[in-house]
Coordinates of C-alpha atoms in Angstrom, one line a residue:
Chain D
X36 CA 115.2 110.7 48.2
X37 CA 111.7 109.9 49.3
X38 CA 109.0 111.1 47.1
X39 CA 111.3 111.8 44.3
X40 CA 112.7 108.3 44.4
X41 CA 109.4 106.7 44.5
X42 CA 108.5 108.2 41.2
X43 CA 111.3 106.1 39.8
X44 CA 109.5 103.1 41.2
X45 CA 106.2 102.9 39.4
X46 CA 103.0 102.2 41.2
X47 CA 102.5 98.9 39.4
X48 CA 105.9 97.7 40.5
X49 CA 105.1 98.6 44.1
X50 CA 101.8 96.6 43.9
X51 CA 103.7 93.6 42.5
X52 CA 106.3 93.7 45.2
X53 CA 103.6 94.1 47.8
X54 CA 101.8 91.0 46.5
X55 CA 105.0 89.0 46.2
X56 CA 106.6 90.0 49.5
X57 CA 103.9 91.2 51.8
X58 CA 105.6 94.5 52.7
X59 CA 103.4 97.5 53.0
X60 CA 103.4 100.4 50.5
X61 CA 105.3 102.8 52.8
X62 CA 107.8 100.1 53.8
X63 CA 108.6 99.5 50.1
X64 CA 109.2 103.2 49.4
X65 CA 111.4 103.5 52.4
X66 CA 113.5 100.5 51.4
X67 CA 113.7 101.8 47.9
X68 CA 115.2 105.1 49.3
X69 CA 117.7 103.0 51.2
X70 CA 118.5 100.9 48.2
X71 CA 119.2 104.0 46.0
X72 CA 121.3 105.6 48.6
X73 CA 123.4 102.4 48.8
X74 CA 123.6 102.1 45.1
X75 CA 126.5 104.4 44.5
X76 CA 127.0 103.5 40.9
X77 CA 123.4 104.4 40.1
X78 CA 123.0 101.5 37.8
X79 CA 120.1 100.0 39.7
X80 CA 122.0 97.2 41.2
X81 CA 124.1 96.7 44.3
X82 CA 127.7 95.5 44.0
X83 CA 129.2 92.9 41.8
X84 CA 126.6 90.3 42.4
X85 CA 124.1 92.6 40.6
X86 CA 121.2 92.4 43.0
X87 CA 118.4 94.6 41.6
X88 CA 115.7 96.0 43.8
X89 CA 113.3 93.2 43.2
X90 CA 115.9 90.7 44.3
X91 CA 116.7 92.8 47.3
X92 CA 113.1 92.9 48.3
X93 CA 112.7 89.2 47.8
X94 CA 115.6 88.4 50.0
X95 CA 114.3 90.8 52.7
X96 CA 110.9 89.3 52.4
X97 CA 112.2 86.1 53.9
X98 CA 113.0 88.0 57.1
X99 CA 109.6 89.4 57.6
X100 CA 108.2 88.2 60.9
X101 CA 105.5 85.5 60.7
X102 CA 102.2 86.9 61.8
X103 CA 99.5 84.7 63.3
X104 CA 96.7 86.3 61.4
X105 CA 98.1 87.4 58.2
X106 CA 95.9 90.3 57.1
X107 CA 95.1 88.3 54.0
X108 CA 92.0 89.3 52.2
X109 CA 93.2 87.1 49.4
X110 CA 95.1 84.1 50.8
X111 CA 98.1 83.6 48.6
X112 CA 98.0 80.6 46.2
X113 CA 101.7 79.9 46.9
X114 CA 103.3 79.9 50.3
X115 CA 104.3 83.3 51.5
X116 CA 108.1 84.0 51.3
X117 CA 108.4 84.3 55.1
X118 CA 106.8 81.0 56.1
X119 CA 108.9 78.7 58.2
X120 CA 109.7 76.4 55.4
X121 CA 110.8 79.2 53.1
X122 CA 113.0 80.7 55.8
X123 CA 114.6 77.3 56.3
X124 CA 115.0 76.9 52.5
X125 CA 116.7 80.3 52.5
X126 CA 119.1 79.2 55.2
X127 CA 119.7 75.9 53.4
X128 CA 120.7 77.8 50.2
X129 CA 123.3 79.8 52.2
X130 CA 125.2 76.6 52.5
X131 CA 124.2 75.0 49.3
X132 CA 126.4 77.2 47.1
X133 CA 126.0 75.3 43.8
X134 CA 122.3 74.9 44.1
X135 CA 122.3 71.1 43.7
X136 CA 119.9 70.7 46.7
X137 CA 122.6 69.1 48.7
X138 CA 125.1 70.5 51.2
X139 CA 128.4 68.7 50.4
X140 CA 131.4 68.6 52.8
X141 CA 133.2 71.1 50.6
X142 CA 130.4 73.6 50.6
X143 CA 130.1 73.3 54.4
X144 CA 133.9 73.8 54.7
X145 CA 133.7 76.9 52.5
X146 CA 131.0 78.5 54.6
X147 CA 132.8 77.6 57.8
X148 CA 136.0 79.1 56.5
X149 CA 134.1 82.4 55.8
X150 CA 132.8 82.5 59.3
X151 CA 136.0 81.7 61.2
X152 CA 138.6 83.4 59.0
X153 CA 142.1 82.3 59.8
X154 CA 141.6 81.3 63.4
X155 CA 140.9 77.6 63.0
X156 CA 143.2 75.1 61.3
X157 CA 142.1 73.1 58.3
X158 CA 142.1 69.8 60.2
X159 CA 140.0 71.1 63.0
X160 CA 137.5 72.7 60.6
X161 CA 137.4 69.5 58.7
X162 CA 136.5 67.5 61.8
X163 CA 133.8 70.0 62.7
X164 CA 132.4 69.6 59.2
X165 CA 132.5 65.8 59.4
X166 CA 130.8 65.7 62.7
X167 CA 128.1 68.0 61.5
X168 CA 127.4 65.9 58.4
X169 CA 127.5 62.7 60.4
X170 CA 124.8 64.0 62.8
X171 CA 122.6 65.2 60.1
X172 CA 123.0 62.7 57.4
X173 CA 120.3 60.0 57.5
X174 CA 120.5 58.3 54.1
X175 CA 124.2 57.9 54.1
X176 CA 125.2 59.9 51.1
X177 CA 127.6 62.1 53.1
X178 CA 125.6 65.2 52.1
X179 CA 122.8 67.1 53.9
X180 CA 119.6 67.3 51.9
X181 CA 116.9 69.8 52.6
X182 CA 114.8 67.3 54.5
X183 CA 117.7 66.3 56.7
X184 CA 118.5 70.0 57.2
X185 CA 114.9 70.7 58.3
X186 CA 115.1 67.7 60.7
X187 CA 118.2 69.1 62.4
X188 CA 116.7 72.5 62.9
X189 CA 113.2 71.3 63.8
X190 CA 113.5 72.6 67.4
X191 CA 115.1 75.9 66.6
X192 CA 112.8 78.9 66.7
X193 CA 113.5 79.8 63.1
X194 CA 110.5 82.2 62.9
X195 CA 112.0 84.4 65.6
X196 CA 115.7 84.0 64.8
X197 CA 115.3 84.8 61.1
X198 CA 113.0 87.8 61.5
X199 CA 113.7 91.5 61.4
X200 CA 111.0 93.8 62.8
X201 CA 110.2 96.4 60.2
X202 CA 108.7 99.5 61.7
X203 CA 105.4 100.7 60.2
Chain I
X260 CA 112.3 153.7 27.3
X261 CA 114.3 156.4 29.2
X262 CA 111.6 156.3 31.9
X263 CA 112.3 152.6 32.3
X264 CA 116.0 153.2 32.9
X265 CA 115.2 156.0 35.3
X266 CA 112.9 153.8 37.3
X267 CA 115.4 150.9 37.2
X268 CA 118.2 153.3 38.4
X269 CA 116.1 154.5 41.3
X270 CA 115.1 151.1 42.4
X271 CA 118.7 150.0 42.2
X272 CA 119.8 153.0 44.3
X273 CA 117.1 152.3 46.9
X274 CA 118.2 148.7 47.0
X275 CA 121.8 149.5 47.6
X276 CA 120.8 152.0 50.2
X277 CA 118.9 149.5 52.1
X278 CA 121.6 146.9 51.8
X279 CA 124.5 149.1 52.7
X280 CA 123.0 151.2 55.5
X281 CA 120.5 148.9 57.0
X282 CA 122.4 145.7 56.8
X283 CA 126.1 146.0 56.0
X284 CA 127.1 148.8 58.3
X285 CA 125.3 147.6 61.3
X286 CA 126.7 144.1 60.7
X287 CA 130.2 145.4 60.6
X288 CA 129.9 146.8 64.0
X289 CA 128.1 143.8 65.4
X290 CA 124.8 145.6 65.8
X291 CA 121.4 144.2 64.8
X292 CA 118.2 146.0 63.9
X293 CA 116.3 143.1 65.1
X294 CA 114.7 142.3 61.8
X295 CA 116.1 138.8 61.7
X296 CA 114.9 138.1 65.2
X297 CA 111.3 139.0 64.2
X298 CA 111.7 136.9 61.1
X299 CA 112.7 133.9 63.0
X300 CA 109.8 134.2 65.4
X301 CA 107.4 134.4 62.6
X302 CA 109.0 131.3 61.0
X303 CA 108.7 129.4 64.2
X304 CA 105.0 130.1 64.6
X305 CA 104.5 129.2 60.9
X306 CA 106.3 125.9 61.2
X307 CA 104.4 125.0 64.3
X308 CA 101.1 125.6 62.6
X309 CA 102.3 123.6 59.6
X310 CA 103.3 120.7 61.9
X311 CA 99.9 120.5 63.4
X312 CA 98.2 120.6 60.0
X313 CA 100.4 117.9 58.7
X314 CA 99.9 115.6 61.7
X315 CA 96.1 116.1 61.3
X316 CA 96.5 115.3 57.6
X317 CA 98.5 112.1 58.3
X318 CA 95.8 110.8 60.6
X319 CA 93.2 111.3 58.0
X320 CA 95.2 109.6 55.3
X321 CA 96.6 106.4 56.7
X322 CA 98.5 105.5 53.5
X323 CA 101.0 108.3 53.9
X324 CA 104.4 107.0 55.2
X325 CA 105.3 108.5 58.6
X326 CA 108.8 109.8 59.1
X327 CA 110.9 107.5 61.1
X328 CA 113.9 109.4 62.6
X329 CA 114.9 106.3 64.6
X330 CA 115.3 104.0 61.7
X331 CA 113.4 101.6 59.5
X332 CA 113.8 98.5 61.7
X333 CA 113.8 97.7 65.3
X334 CA 117.1 96.2 66.4
X335 CA 117.8 94.3 69.6
X336 CA 121.3 94.8 70.8
X337 CA 122.3 91.3 71.7
X338 CA 125.9 90.1 71.7
X339 CA 127.1 87.2 69.5
X340 CA 127.6 84.9 72.5
X341 CA 124.1 85.4 73.7
X342 CA 122.6 84.8 70.3
X343 CA 124.6 81.6 69.8
X344 CA 123.6 80.3 73.1
X345 CA 120.0 81.0 72.3
X346 CA 120.3 79.2 69.0
X347 CA 121.7 76.1 70.7
X348 CA 119.3 76.0 73.6
X349 CA 117.0 73.5 72.0
X350 CA 119.7 71.1 70.9
X351 CA 121.1 68.2 73.0
X352 CA 124.8 68.9 72.0
X353 CA 127.1 70.8 74.3
X354 CA 127.2 74.6 73.8
X355 CA 130.6 75.1 72.4
X356 CA 130.2 73.4 69.1
X357 CA 129.3 74.5 65.6
X358 CA 125.6 74.2 64.7
X359 CA 124.0 74.6 61.3
X360 CA 121.8 77.3 62.6
X361 CA 124.7 79.6 63.4
X362 CA 124.7 81.1 59.9
X363 CA 121.3 82.6 60.6
X364 CA 122.8 85.0 63.2
X365 CA 125.3 86.3 60.7
X366 CA 122.8 86.7 57.9
X367 CA 120.3 88.5 60.1
X368 CA 122.9 90.9 61.4
X369 CA 124.2 91.5 57.9
X370 CA 120.7 92.2 56.5
X371 CA 119.9 94.5 59.4
X372 CA 123.0 96.5 58.7
X373 CA 122.2 96.7 55.0
X374 CA 118.7 98.0 55.7
X375 CA 119.7 100.4 58.4
X376 CA 123.0 101.2 60.0
X377 CA 124.3 103.9 62.3
X378 CA 127.1 105.2 60.0
X379 CA 125.9 105.7 56.5
X380 CA 122.9 107.7 57.6
X381 CA 125.3 110.3 59.0
X382 CA 126.5 111.1 55.5
X383 CA 123.1 112.3 54.2
X384 CA 120.8 114.9 55.5
X385 CA 119.0 114.4 58.7
X386 CA 115.4 113.4 58.3
X387 CA 113.0 115.8 59.9
X388 CA 110.2 114.9 62.2
X389 CA 107.9 117.2 60.3
X390 CA 108.1 119.0 57.0
X391 CA 109.5 122.5 57.2
X392 CA 107.9 123.8 54.0
X393 CA 111.0 123.5 51.9
X394 CA 110.7 121.5 48.7
X395 CA 114.0 119.9 49.2
X396 CA 113.1 118.3 52.5
X397 CA 109.8 116.9 51.0
X398 CA 110.4 113.3 51.7
X399 CA 107.3 111.2 51.7
X400 CA 105.1 114.2 52.4
X401 CA 102.2 114.3 50.2
X402 CA 99.5 116.8 49.5
X403 CA 97.7 117.6 52.7
X404 CA 95.7 120.8 52.2
X405 CA 95.3 123.8 50.1
X406 CA 96.4 126.3 52.7
X407 CA 99.6 124.4 53.3
X408 CA 100.4 124.4 49.6
X409 CA 99.7 128.2 49.4
X410 CA 102.0 128.9 52.3
X411 CA 104.6 126.7 50.7
X412 CA 104.2 128.6 47.4
X413 CA 104.5 131.9 49.3
X414 CA 107.6 130.6 51.0
X415 CA 109.2 129.8 47.7
X416 CA 108.5 133.3 46.4
X417 CA 109.8 135.0 49.5
X418 CA 112.9 132.8 49.6
X419 CA 113.9 132.9 45.9
X420 CA 112.8 136.4 44.9
X421 CA 113.3 138.5 48.0
X422 CA 115.8 136.9 50.3
X423 CA 118.0 135.3 47.7
X424 CA 119.1 138.5 45.8
X425 CA 119.6 140.2 49.1
X426 CA 121.8 137.4 50.4
X427 CA 123.8 137.2 47.2
X428 CA 124.5 141.0 47.3
X429 CA 125.7 140.7 50.9
X430 CA 127.9 137.8 50.1
X431 CA 129.5 139.6 47.2
X432 CA 130.0 142.6 49.3
X433 CA 131.5 140.6 52.1
X434 CA 133.9 138.7 50.1
X435 CA 135.1 141.6 48.0
X436 CA 135.6 143.5 51.2
X437 CA 137.7 140.7 52.5
X438 CA 140.0 140.7 49.5
X439 CA 140.3 144.5 49.3
X440 CA 140.6 145.0 53.0
X441 CA 143.3 142.4 53.4
X442 CA 145.2 143.6 50.4
X443 CA 145.2 147.1 51.8
X444 CA 146.2 146.0 55.3
X445 CA 148.8 143.8 53.8
X446 CA 150.8 146.8 52.7
X447 CA 151.4 147.9 56.3
X448 CA 154.5 146.9 58.2
X449 CA 154.2 144.3 61.0
X450 CA 152.9 146.0 64.1
X451 CA 150.3 145.8 66.7
X452 CA 148.3 148.2 64.6
X453 CA 148.4 145.9 61.7
X454 CA 147.1 142.9 63.7
X455 CA 144.3 145.0 65.1
X456 CA 143.3 146.2 61.7
X457 CA 143.5 142.7 60.2
X458 CA 141.3 141.4 62.9
X459 CA 138.8 144.1 62.2
X460 CA 138.8 143.4 58.5
X461 CA 138.3 139.7 59.1
X462 CA 135.6 140.1 61.7
X463 CA 133.6 142.6 59.6
X464 CA 133.8 140.4 56.5
X465 CA 132.6 137.4 58.4
X466 CA 129.8 139.3 59.9
X467 CA 128.6 140.5 56.6
X468 CA 128.8 136.9 55.2
X469 CA 126.8 135.7 58.2
X470 CA 124.1 138.2 57.4
X471 CA 124.3 137.0 53.9
X472 CA 123.1 133.6 55.1
X473 CA 120.5 135.0 57.5
X474 CA 122.4 133.3 60.2
X475 CA 121.4 133.7 63.8
X476 CA 124.1 132.5 66.1
X477 CA 123.8 132.0 69.8
X478 CA 127.1 131.8 71.6
X479 CA 127.2 130.2 75.0
X480 CA 129.9 130.3 77.6
X481 CA 131.9 133.0 76.0
X482 CA 134.3 133.0 78.9
X483 CA 135.8 129.8 77.4
X484 CA 136.6 131.3 74.1
X485 CA 139.8 130.1 72.5
X486 CA 142.9 132.1 73.5
X487 CA 146.0 132.8 71.5
X488 CA 148.4 130.0 71.2
X489 CA 145.7 127.4 71.7
X490 CA 143.9 125.0 69.3
X491 CA 140.2 125.2 68.7
X492 CA 138.5 121.9 67.9
X493 CA 134.9 121.6 66.7
X494 CA 132.6 119.1 65.0
X495 CA 132.3 119.6 61.3
X496 CA 129.1 119.9 59.4
X497 CA 129.7 122.3 56.6
X498 CA 132.3 124.8 55.4
X499 CA 130.0 127.5 56.9
X500 CA 131.2 126.4 60.3
X501 CA 134.2 128.6 59.7
X502 CA 132.0 131.7 59.2
X503 CA 130.0 130.8 62.2
X504 CA 133.0 130.5 64.5
X505 CA 134.9 133.5 63.0
X506 CA 132.0 135.8 63.8
X507 CA 133.1 135.8 67.4
X508 CA 136.9 135.8 67.2
X509 CA 139.8 135.4 64.9
X510 CA 141.3 132.1 64.1
X511 CA 144.2 130.8 62.1
X512 CA 142.7 128.5 59.6
X513 CA 144.3 125.2 58.5
X514 CA 143.6 123.5 55.3
X515 CA 144.5 122.6 51.8
X516 CA 145.2 125.2 49.2
X517 CA 142.5 125.2 46.6
X518 CA 142.3 126.8 43.2
X519 CA 139.6 129.2 42.0
X520 CA 137.7 131.5 44.2
X521 CA 138.7 129.7 47.4
X522 CA 142.4 130.0 46.4
X523 CA 142.0 133.8 45.9
X524 CA 140.4 134.1 49.3
X525 CA 143.1 131.9 51.0
X526 CA 145.9 133.9 49.5
X527 CA 144.4 137.2 50.5
X528 CA 143.8 136.1 54.0
X529 CA 147.3 135.0 54.4
X530 CA 148.6 138.5 53.7
X531 CA 147.5 139.9 57.1
X532 CA 147.6 137.0 59.5
X533 CA 149.4 133.7 59.5
X534 CA 147.0 131.0 58.4
X535 CA 148.4 127.6 57.8
X536 CA 147.7 126.5 54.2
X537 CA 149.1 123.3 52.9
X538 CA 149.9 122.0 49.5
X539 CA 148.0 118.8 48.7
X540 CA 151.3 116.8 48.7
X541 CA 152.2 118.1 52.1
X542 CA 149.0 117.0 53.6
X543 CA 150.0 113.4 53.3
X544 CA 153.2 113.9 55.3
X545 CA 152.0 113.8 58.9
X546 CA 155.2 114.9 60.4
X547 CA 155.5 118.0 58.2
X548 CA 152.0 119.0 59.1
X549 CA 152.5 118.4 62.8
X550 CA 155.7 120.4 63.0
X551 CA 154.3 123.4 61.2
X552 CA 151.3 123.4 63.5
X553 CA 153.5 123.0 66.5
X554 CA 155.6 126.0 65.5
X555 CA 152.5 128.0 65.1
X556 CA 151.2 127.1 68.6
X557 CA 154.5 127.6 70.2
X558 CA 154.5 131.3 69.2
X559 CA 152.1 132.3 71.9
X560 CA 151.1 135.5 70.2
X561 CA 149.6 133.8 67.1
X562 CA 145.9 133.3 66.7
X563 CA 144.4 130.1 67.9
X564 CA 144.3 127.4 65.2
X565 CA 140.9 126.1 64.1
X566 CA 140.9 122.4 63.3
X567 CA 138.0 120.0 62.5
X568 CA 139.4 116.6 63.5
X569 CA 136.6 114.6 62.0
X570 CA 138.2 115.3 58.6
X571 CA 134.9 115.4 56.7
X572 CA 131.4 116.8 57.0
X573 CA 129.0 114.8 59.1
X574 CA 125.3 115.6 59.2
X575 CA 125.1 117.2 62.6
X576 CA 123.3 114.3 64.3
X577 CA 126.5 112.7 65.6
X578 CA 130.2 113.2 66.2
X579 CA 132.5 110.7 64.5
X580 CA 136.0 109.7 65.3
X581 CA 138.4 112.5 65.9
X582 CA 141.7 111.9 64.2
X583 CA 144.4 112.0 66.8
X584 CA 146.9 114.1 64.7
X585 CA 145.5 117.4 66.0
X586 CA 145.8 116.2 69.6
X587 CA 149.5 115.3 69.3
X588 CA 150.6 118.9 68.8
X589 CA 150.5 119.8 72.4
X590 CA 149.1 123.0 73.8
X591 CA 145.6 123.7 75.2
X592 CA 142.6 122.4 73.3
X593 CA 139.5 124.5 73.3
X594 CA 136.5 122.3 72.3
X595 CA 133.6 123.9 70.6
X596 CA 130.2 122.4 69.8
X597 CA 128.2 123.6 66.8
X598 CA 124.6 122.6 66.5
X599 CA 122.4 123.7 63.7
X600 CA 118.6 123.9 64.0
X601 CA 117.4 121.7 61.2
X602 CA 114.0 123.3 61.0
X603 CA 115.2 126.4 59.2
X604 CA 117.6 124.9 56.7
X605 CA 119.7 121.9 56.2
X606 CA 123.2 123.0 56.8
X607 CA 125.0 119.7 56.0
X608 CA 127.2 119.7 52.9
X609 CA 126.9 116.4 51.1
X610 CA 129.9 116.8 49.0
X611 CA 129.1 113.8 46.9
X612 CA 125.8 115.2 45.9
X613 CA 126.4 118.9 45.6
X614 CA 129.5 121.0 44.8
X615 CA 130.4 124.1 46.7
X616 CA 128.5 126.5 44.5
X617 CA 125.2 124.6 44.5
X618 CA 125.6 124.1 48.2
X619 CA 125.9 127.8 48.8
X620 CA 122.9 128.5 46.6
X621 CA 120.9 126.0 48.6
X622 CA 122.0 127.7 51.8
X623 CA 121.0 131.0 50.5
X624 CA 117.5 129.8 49.6
X625 CA 116.7 128.2 52.9
X626 CA 114.6 129.9 55.5
X627 CA 117.6 130.9 57.7
X628 CA 120.4 129.3 59.6
X629 CA 120.0 129.1 63.3
X630 CA 123.1 127.9 65.2
X631 CA 124.0 127.3 68.8
X632 CA 127.7 127.4 69.6
X633 CA 128.9 126.2 73.0
X634 CA 132.4 127.0 74.1
X635 CA 133.6 124.2 76.3
X636 CA 136.2 124.6 79.1
X637 CA 139.8 124.1 77.8
X638 CA 141.3 120.6 78.0
X639 CA 144.9 119.4 78.0
X640 CA 146.3 115.9 77.6
X641 CA 146.8 114.1 80.9
X642 CA 150.0 112.2 81.6
X643 CA 148.4 108.8 81.6
X644 CA 146.5 109.0 78.3
X645 CA 147.7 108.9 74.8
X646 CA 146.6 111.1 71.9
X647 CA 143.8 108.7 70.8
X648 CA 142.3 108.5 74.3
X649 CA 142.5 112.3 74.7
X650 CA 140.8 112.7 71.3
X651 CA 138.0 110.4 72.5
X652 CA 137.6 112.4 75.7
X653 CA 137.3 115.7 73.8
X654 CA 134.9 114.1 71.4
X655 CA 132.6 112.8 74.2
X656 CA 132.6 116.2 75.8
X657 CA 131.6 117.9 72.5
X658 CA 128.9 115.3 71.7
X659 CA 127.5 115.5 75.2
X660 CA 127.1 119.2 75.1
X661 CA 125.4 119.3 71.8
X662 CA 123.1 116.3 72.3
X663 CA 124.8 114.5 69.5
X664 CA 125.5 110.8 69.2
X665 CA 129.0 109.8 70.1
X666 CA 130.2 107.3 67.4
X667 CA 133.6 105.7 67.3
X668 CA 133.4 105.1 63.6
X669 CA 135.7 106.9 61.2
X670 CA 134.3 109.7 59.1
X671 CA 136.5 108.4 56.3
X672 CA 134.0 105.6 55.8
X673 CA 132.1 108.2 53.7
X674 CA 134.5 107.5 50.9
X675 CA 136.4 104.3 51.8
X676 CA 135.6 100.8 52.8
X677 CA 135.7 99.3 56.3
X678 CA 139.1 97.9 57.2
X679 CA 139.4 94.2 57.1
X680 CA 140.6 94.0 60.6
X681 CA 137.1 94.7 61.9
X682 CA 135.8 91.7 59.9
X683 CA 138.7 89.6 61.3
X684 CA 137.7 90.6 64.9
X685 CA 134.2 89.2 64.3
X686 CA 135.7 86.0 62.9
X687 CA 138.0 85.6 65.9
X688 CA 135.1 86.1 68.2
X689 CA 133.0 83.4 66.5
X690 CA 135.9 81.0 66.4
X691 CA 136.4 81.3 70.2
X692 CA 132.7 80.5 70.6
X693 CA 132.8 77.3 68.7
X694 CA 136.2 76.1 69.6
X695 CA 136.6 77.7 73.0
X696 CA 140.2 78.7 72.7
X697 CA 142.2 81.8 73.6
X698 CA 139.6 83.3 75.9
X699 CA 139.1 86.3 73.7
X700 CA 137.1 89.0 75.4
X701 CA 134.4 90.1 72.9
X702 CA 133.8 93.5 74.5
X703 CA 137.1 94.8 73.3
X704 CA 135.7 95.8 70.0
X705 CA 135.2 99.5 70.5
X706 CA 138.7 100.9 70.3
X707 CA 139.1 100.1 66.7
X708 CA 140.1 102.5 63.9
X709 CA 142.1 104.9 66.1
X710 CA 145.5 103.5 65.3
X711 CA 146.5 103.8 61.7
X712 CA 145.1 106.7 59.9
X713 CA 146.3 107.6 56.5
X714 CA 145.3 111.2 56.7
X715 CA 146.0 113.9 59.3
X716 CA 142.4 115.1 59.2

C-alpha cells in the first residue's frame, strides 16, 4: 500500500496523469492505492471490462469539480476533462451504448431497464422512452443527438451534480 | 573453538534463566515485574515525539500526502428522492417523471462508492493518523529527518534482534506447556480437582503466550465477567482475541477443526475441558451446530462458550453484522468489547494477505499489543424481539462501548459479492419515484442481510 504501491506507478506516469486529468500528485497516489486494493486479480485491471488505471483516472477526472480559477500556469490546449461540455458528453455516452453519437429508442430503453429493474412493465417503460425522445428530438430523426441532449439539460446544474469533492 | 562453545553455553543458560525465572514463572502466577509497563511508557513518549517531528516535517514539505483517516472524498448523505427532486428543479415538467439527467445521480453515487466506501476499508488495516515508526505502516510517509530515521533503525534492531527471539521462546514454552499439561491432566479421572487443574493449565499457558506478544491487557468491569453456562460474544479482529480473553478466565472454544499445529492444540485442549470443535461439513448444518451448543449451555456447569458472531476478522474500527445463529441458542449473553491500540502494532489479521505464520511473526515484531477489554452487563433476549433484533442490540452495545462504528453490513462481503436483493431495492425505490406507484418507503433499507445466512458464523 501507499509508498510501496506508488513505486509501481512511475513518476513519469504520475506526471502524465496529472496533466491529463488535473488531479494532484497525492490524490493520484491515493487513488492508485485504492485501485490496487480493488484489483483482486492483480492483473492491473478492474473486472471484466478491463479498466486499467489510466482509464480509471480518466473517468474519475470527469467528476472533478470545476474551479473558477483553475491553477493553470499552462492553460491546456484542449478542454479539460471536467468542463461542463465534457461532463455532458460523459453523461451522453452513458446512454449512447454503441457510440454512434445518437441515443436511439432501444438504447434509452436498455438504460431505463437497468435503472428500474423489474418494477415497471415494458409498455410503460416504452411510453416513458417515447415521451422523452419526443421532448428532446428537434430534427425529427427519433433519436437524441448530443446537441439535443445539451439543450435538454441546459438548465441543470451539471457542474455540481456531476462532481465529487476529492479531499486534498 | 572450545572457548566459543563455553561462551555460547553460558549465554544460553543466562538467557534461559532470564526467560524462565523473570518472565515465565511470574506470568504463570499473574504477577508482573513492571518491565512491560515501563517499556510502554517509553514507547508512548517516543511516538509522541515522532508525531510532532513528522507534523513539522509535513508542513515544511507540502508535496507529501497527508493521511486521511476519514476517506478520500467528501460525501453528502442525500437520499435518492431529494437528489431527484433537485435534478428536476429547473425543468418545467412535473416532478414524478423520468428525466435524462437522472442517470447522473446513479453514476455519481456509483463512482463515489468505487473510490471510497465504508465496508471494503474494514478489511484492510486501519490507516494511522501518524506514523508509528514501523516499516509496515509506512504509507505515504517520506523521509523527514535524520533523527527520525535513526530512531526507526534502532527500533528495527530492538524489535527484531532482542524482542523477537524472546517472544518466540516464550511462545514455544507456552504452547508446549499447553500440550504437555493438558495431556498430563487428561489422564486424571473426572473430578472437581481435574477441572481446577485444567483451568490452571489453560490460564498459565495463555498468560505465557500473552507475554510472548508483549501484550498489555486492561480489563474493565470485571464484575460482568462471563459465568458458567453463558455465552460470551465479542467483536473479532484477530485469532489473538482468544488469548486476550482467555487470560482472564476459561472459556469453551467453538470452531472448525484444523490440521497441523492448530489441530494438535485443539485436540490436546479437548482432553481436559469440553470445547466444541466441529468438522468442516458439520459447520454447514446449522441445526446440528445449534443443538450441540444448546446442549453445552444447558449443562450449567460447563464453561462459558466463546463465540465471534461476525464470522470473520474485521479491522477493529467497526463492528459488522452479527450472525443471528449464536443468539438463537438461548441462555445469557455476555457481550465483550475488545479494542486494540493501533499505535503499538496492527493486530488485524488480513487473511487474504498473510497466512497464520507470517501474521504471528508480524505480531511478534511489533512494538507491543495494548488492548482494552470491556465486559458489558449480561443481556437476554426479550419476548418481543427475534434473534436478529437481539443480535443488533448486542452489536450496538459492543460498538458503543468501544467507540467503534456500528455497521449493518455483513462481514461475509470480505469474500463474497453483495446480494442482488440490495440492488433490487434501489431499483424499486427509483421506480416509485418516476412512476409514483406502491408508496414504497425508502427508509426501510437498513434491515437487509440479516435474514438468510448461509453460514452459522
